[in-house]
Structure formats: structure tokens, C-alpha cells
Short mmCIF file of C-alpha atoms in Angstrom, two decimals:
data_model
loop_
_atom_site.label_atom_id
_atom_site.label_comp_id
_atom_site.label_asym_id
_atom_site.label_seq_id
_atom_site.Cartn_x
_atom_site.Cartn_y
_atom_site.Cartn_z
CA UNK A 5 -11.94 -46.39 -56.56
CA UNK A 6 -11.27 -42.81 -57.68
CA UNK A 7 -7.80 -41.94 -59.03
CA UNK A 8 -7.02 -39.62 -56.13
CA UNK A 9 -8.09 -42.20 -53.58
CA UNK A 10 -6.11 -44.91 -55.39
CA UNK A 11 -3.03 -42.70 -55.36
CA UNK A 12 -3.33 -42.04 -51.64
CA UNK A 13 -3.76 -45.75 -50.92
CA UNK A 14 -0.86 -46.89 -53.11
CA UNK A 15 1.30 -43.76 -52.91
CA UNK A 16 4.46 -45.47 -51.73
CA UNK A 17 4.20 -48.25 -54.32
CA UNK A 18 3.60 -45.72 -57.12
CA UNK A 19 6.56 -43.56 -56.09
CA UNK A 20 8.84 -46.59 -55.77
CA UNK A 21 7.83 -48.02 -59.16
CA UNK A 22 8.14 -44.63 -60.86
CA UNK A 23 11.56 -44.05 -59.33
CA UNK A 24 12.74 -47.46 -60.47
CA UNK A 25 11.43 -46.94 -64.00
CA UNK A 26 13.07 -43.54 -64.26
CA UNK A 27 16.32 -44.91 -62.85
CA UNK A 28 16.42 -47.71 -65.43
CA UNK A 29 15.53 -45.29 -68.22
CA UNK A 30 18.11 -42.68 -67.21
CA UNK A 31 20.87 -45.22 -66.79
CA UNK A 32 20.05 -46.80 -70.15
CA UNK A 33 19.99 -43.46 -71.96
CA UNK A 34 23.35 -42.46 -70.49
CA UNK A 35 24.92 -45.85 -71.17
CA UNK A 36 23.89 -46.55 -74.75
CA UNK A 37 23.48 -43.06 -76.24
CA UNK A 38 25.34 -39.78 -76.31
CA UNK A 39 22.47 -37.84 -74.78
CA UNK A 40 24.15 -37.53 -71.38
CA UNK A 41 22.16 -34.46 -70.37
CA UNK A 42 18.87 -36.29 -70.91
CA UNK A 43 20.12 -39.25 -68.89
CA UNK A 44 21.18 -36.97 -66.04
CA UNK A 45 17.81 -35.22 -66.06
CA UNK A 46 15.96 -38.53 -65.88
CA UNK A 47 18.20 -39.77 -63.06
CA UNK A 48 17.60 -36.56 -61.12
CA UNK A 49 13.86 -37.04 -61.62
CA UNK A 50 14.17 -40.59 -60.28
CA UNK A 51 16.03 -39.31 -57.24
CA UNK A 52 13.43 -36.62 -56.62
CA UNK A 53 10.44 -38.95 -56.96
CA UNK A 54 11.90 -41.70 -54.81
CA UNK A 55 13.60 -39.43 -52.33
CA UNK A 56 10.89 -36.89 -51.58
CA UNK A 57 9.34 -38.83 -48.70
CA UNK A 58 12.77 -39.89 -47.47
CA UNK A 59 14.04 -36.30 -47.40
CA UNK A 60 10.85 -35.14 -45.70
CA UNK A 61 11.27 -37.75 -42.99
CA UNK A 62 14.94 -36.77 -42.65
CA UNK A 63 13.90 -33.17 -41.91
CA UNK A 64 11.61 -34.42 -39.14
CA UNK A 65 14.50 -36.44 -37.71
CA UNK A 66 16.76 -33.40 -37.71
CA UNK A 67 14.09 -31.31 -36.03
CA UNK A 68 14.03 -33.91 -33.27
CA UNK A 69 17.83 -33.71 -33.14
CA UNK A 70 18.25 -37.33 -34.17
CA UNK A 71 20.12 -38.89 -37.06
CA UNK A 72 18.38 -41.94 -38.47
CA UNK A 73 18.64 -44.05 -41.59
CA UNK A 74 16.52 -41.62 -43.61
CA UNK A 75 18.90 -38.78 -42.80
CA UNK A 76 21.89 -40.90 -43.84
CA UNK A 77 20.22 -41.92 -47.11
CA UNK A 78 19.38 -38.29 -47.88
CA UNK A 79 22.97 -37.21 -47.16
CA UNK A 80 24.30 -40.02 -49.36
CA UNK A 81 22.05 -38.98 -52.26
CA UNK A 82 22.99 -35.30 -51.94
CA UNK A 83 26.67 -36.21 -51.74
CA UNK A 84 26.43 -38.39 -54.85
CA UNK A 85 24.77 -35.57 -56.79
CA UNK A 86 27.42 -33.16 -55.54
CA UNK A 87 30.24 -35.22 -57.05
CA UNK A 88 28.35 -35.88 -60.27
CA UNK A 89 27.42 -39.53 -59.59
CA UNK A 90 23.77 -39.11 -60.50
CA UNK A 91 23.12 -42.78 -61.09
CA UNK A 92 24.40 -43.60 -57.60
CA UNK A 93 22.04 -41.04 -56.06
CA UNK A 94 19.09 -42.52 -57.94
CA UNK A 95 20.14 -46.07 -57.07
CA UNK A 96 20.48 -45.36 -53.34
CA UNK A 97 17.10 -43.67 -53.16
CA UNK A 98 15.33 -46.32 -55.26
CA UNK A 99 16.77 -49.27 -53.34
CA UNK A 100 15.91 -47.68 -49.99
CA UNK A 101 12.37 -46.91 -51.15
CA UNK A 102 11.96 -50.46 -52.44
CA UNK A 103 13.20 -51.95 -49.18
CA UNK A 104 10.95 -49.67 -47.15
CA UNK A 105 7.94 -50.58 -49.29
CA UNK A 106 8.58 -54.33 -49.00
CA UNK A 107 9.09 -54.02 -45.25
CA UNK A 108 5.82 -52.14 -44.85
CA UNK A 109 3.96 -54.66 -46.99
CA UNK A 110 5.35 -57.56 -44.99
CA UNK A 111 4.41 -55.89 -41.71
CA UNK A 112 0.86 -55.28 -42.92
CA UNK A 113 0.46 -58.92 -43.92
CA UNK A 114 1.93 -60.10 -40.63
CA UNK A 115 -0.35 -57.80 -38.63
CA UNK A 116 -3.39 -58.98 -40.59
CA UNK A 117 -2.46 -62.64 -40.04
CA UNK A 118 -1.93 -62.12 -36.30
CA UNK A 119 -5.21 -60.23 -36.01
CA UNK A 120 -7.04 -63.03 -37.83
CA UNK A 121 -5.44 -65.60 -35.53
CA UNK A 122 -6.45 -63.61 -32.45
CA UNK A 123 -10.04 -63.56 -33.65
CA UNK A 124 -10.00 -67.37 -33.65
CA UNK A 125 -8.90 -67.57 -30.02
CA UNK A 126 -11.57 -68.19 -27.35
CA UNK A 127 -12.59 -65.27 -25.17
CA UNK A 128 -12.44 -67.29 -21.95
CA UNK A 129 -10.02 -69.76 -20.38
CA UNK A 130 -10.26 -72.42 -17.67
CA UNK A 131 -7.63 -71.47 -15.09
CA UNK A 132 -6.67 -73.73 -12.20
CA UNK A 133 -6.86 -71.76 -8.97
CA UNK A 134 -6.01 -73.83 -5.90
CA UNK A 135 -7.99 -77.06 -6.46
CA UNK A 136 -10.74 -75.52 -8.56
CA UNK A 137 -11.19 -74.58 -12.21
CA UNK A 138 -12.28 -71.01 -12.74
CA UNK A 139 -13.49 -69.63 -16.07
CA UNK A 140 -11.96 -66.19 -16.62
CA UNK A 141 -11.48 -63.85 -19.54
CA UNK A 142 -8.49 -64.75 -21.68
CA UNK A 143 -7.27 -61.18 -21.16
CA UNK A 144 -7.08 -61.80 -17.40
CA UNK A 145 -4.79 -64.82 -17.62
CA UNK A 146 -1.38 -63.98 -16.21
CA UNK A 147 2.04 -65.56 -16.83
CA UNK A 148 2.41 -68.52 -14.50
CA UNK A 149 -1.28 -69.43 -14.46
CA UNK A 150 -2.16 -73.01 -15.36
CA UNK A 151 -4.78 -73.24 -18.12
CA UNK A 152 -6.71 -76.43 -18.89
CA UNK A 153 -7.46 -77.13 -22.54
CA UNK A 154 -9.55 -80.14 -23.60
CA UNK A 155 -8.77 -82.06 -26.80
CA UNK A 156 -10.42 -80.43 -29.79
CA UNK A 157 -10.62 -77.03 -28.12
CA UNK A 158 -8.72 -73.96 -29.22
CA UNK A 159 -5.92 -72.59 -27.12
CA UNK A 160 -7.18 -69.42 -25.42
CA UNK A 161 -3.70 -68.04 -24.71
CA UNK A 162 -0.13 -68.41 -25.85
CA UNK A 163 1.52 -71.05 -23.73
CA UNK A 164 3.94 -73.89 -23.19
CA UNK A 165 2.71 -77.44 -22.71
CA UNK A 166 3.42 -79.11 -19.39
CA UNK A 167 1.62 -82.42 -20.02
CA UNK A 168 -1.75 -84.06 -19.65
CA UNK A 169 -3.63 -83.78 -16.41
CA UNK A 170 -4.92 -87.27 -15.55
CA UNK A 171 -4.96 -86.53 -11.82
CA UNK A 172 -7.54 -83.80 -12.27
CA UNK A 173 -9.54 -86.05 -14.58
CA UNK A 174 -9.48 -88.88 -12.06
CA UNK A 175 -11.06 -86.62 -9.46
CA UNK A 176 -13.86 -85.85 -11.89
CA UNK A 177 -13.08 -82.15 -12.13
CA UNK A 178 -12.25 -82.19 -15.81
CA UNK A 179 -12.44 -84.54 -18.78
CA UNK A 180 -9.73 -87.11 -19.45
CA UNK A 181 -6.70 -86.26 -21.56
CA UNK A 182 -6.90 -82.58 -20.68
CA UNK A 183 -3.80 -80.70 -21.75
CA UNK A 184 -2.15 -78.31 -19.32
CA UNK A 185 -0.39 -75.17 -20.51
CA UNK A 186 1.57 -72.57 -18.57
CA UNK A 187 0.99 -69.04 -19.81
CA UNK A 188 4.39 -67.74 -20.76
CA UNK A 189 6.27 -66.66 -23.86
CA UNK A 190 6.19 -70.20 -25.13
CA UNK A 191 5.66 -72.44 -28.12
CA UNK A 192 1.90 -72.61 -28.67
CA UNK A 193 -0.22 -69.81 -30.07
CA UNK A 194 -3.68 -68.77 -29.03
CA UNK A 195 -6.32 -69.85 -31.53
CA UNK A 196 -4.66 -73.16 -32.47
CA UNK A 197 -6.88 -76.23 -32.27
CA UNK A 198 -5.53 -78.93 -29.99
CA UNK A 199 -6.69 -81.47 -32.57
CA UNK A 200 -4.44 -79.78 -35.13
CA UNK A 201 -1.40 -80.00 -32.86
CA UNK A 202 0.07 -83.51 -32.82
CA UNK A 203 -1.22 -85.58 -29.89
CA UNK A 204 1.14 -88.28 -28.58
CA UNK A 205 -0.02 -90.29 -25.60
CA UNK A 206 -2.46 -87.59 -24.60
CA UNK A 207 0.23 -84.88 -24.53
CA UNK A 208 0.43 -81.90 -26.82
CA UNK A 209 3.62 -81.88 -28.85
CA UNK A 210 4.80 -78.88 -30.85
CA UNK A 211 8.23 -78.24 -32.33
CA UNK A 212 7.98 -74.68 -33.61
CA UNK A 213 10.49 -72.74 -31.56
CA UNK A 214 10.31 -70.01 -34.21
CA UNK A 215 6.89 -69.17 -32.80
CA UNK A 216 8.66 -67.68 -29.79
CA UNK A 217 8.93 -64.32 -31.55
CA UNK A 218 5.35 -64.43 -32.78
CA UNK A 219 4.20 -65.12 -29.27
CA UNK A 220 5.53 -61.74 -28.20
CA UNK A 221 3.61 -60.10 -31.03
CA UNK A 222 0.42 -61.91 -30.08
CA UNK A 223 0.64 -60.74 -26.51
CA UNK A 224 1.36 -57.18 -27.65
CA UNK A 225 -1.67 -57.17 -29.93
CA UNK A 226 -3.86 -58.76 -27.30
CA UNK A 227 -3.15 -55.97 -24.80
#
């Protein structure tokens, strides 16, 4: 990877790391030596490096006549410089840049994990319509539809388990021990193997209520 391309790809990380290094250097110089002017210059450089993107975004916010967190951070940094608290200006900018970088990194990992999970989900689902089973695209399943999932199969949609469907199996329409799931913002995620989820007496059991939030994300990505 060429240096310019590497910089563009890792720009935020480079700016954050440089700002932090300059902040630590400037604070150390001012604290343990008498070269106050050098320490101030380094702290101002840290504020400039870490705050450039923040200030740029703040200008866009002001143009849209809105006041967001980037505008407030920029105002705080300018105010700190105005009263001579250079280390506070550098600290505010660095900590905000670090938090923004970590948030973006976490979001990218989460998005990649959700995308990978979606790729594991089947493209079709068996939906119960009246007394018949109809194979439809997983994208066409609507909240409230009843989806039949056989043991060992992957869940085609996010759903909430109702129980096993022995009545259907008895009529010969589907295999025995077929799990039934209602498509809703529920507890099970598309792409999960039914054999991986604990089976107790033929019923799917899952105790991950935290997946409720992820379920929203899955449905957003799917559509």
C-alpha cells in the first residue's frame, strides 16, 4: 500500500495518535522543564492536528444552523486557548478524537459482523399461509407471518419462538419437531443454526434478550 493511500485509509487514527503524542510531549515539557514556550507550541500543535477535522465539521454544522457536539468541542477548545489553558484545549480535542475513532472502529466491526451473519441466512423461508406451506423469499416475510424451521436448518429471519408444531407434522405437511417462529423484533437472529440453539423437548430455547437491539440492526441492513 502506497504512503498516500495508507494515510487516506488510516487518516483518523494517524491524526488521533499524533495529537495524543504531541499532547503528552507538550504537557511533559511544560511540567518538568522551564521551556514553557516550547510546551505551549507543542500543545497548540496537538490541538490543531486533533481538532482540524472537528472544527471543519463544526463549520458544516453552523452552515446548517445546527449546534452539535463538534461545535461545542470546538468552542471549548477555542475558549481554553483564549484563557491560556493550552493543555485543556489539547486534552479536550484529543479525548474527543479518540472517542470518535473508537466509536467508528466499533461500528465498522459491528457492521461487518452483521453483514457476515446476514450472508449465512437462507434466501428463502417456509411461511404458513392458511393451511399450506409456501416457500417465499426471506425479504418478503412480514411481521406476524409464521415461519417453519426444521431442526438443523438456519433461521431465515429474525424471530421469536412460539413452540414446536407437532400438529402440522401429524398431518404430514412438515417433518416432526419443526420449530415455529413469529417474525417480529424478537430473540433469534437470522443465520443461526437451530442445532446450535439449545433444543429442549423439541422447542427452541434462547435466553439472549440483548439480541433485541441487534435484531433491529439486522432488519435495517436486510432492507
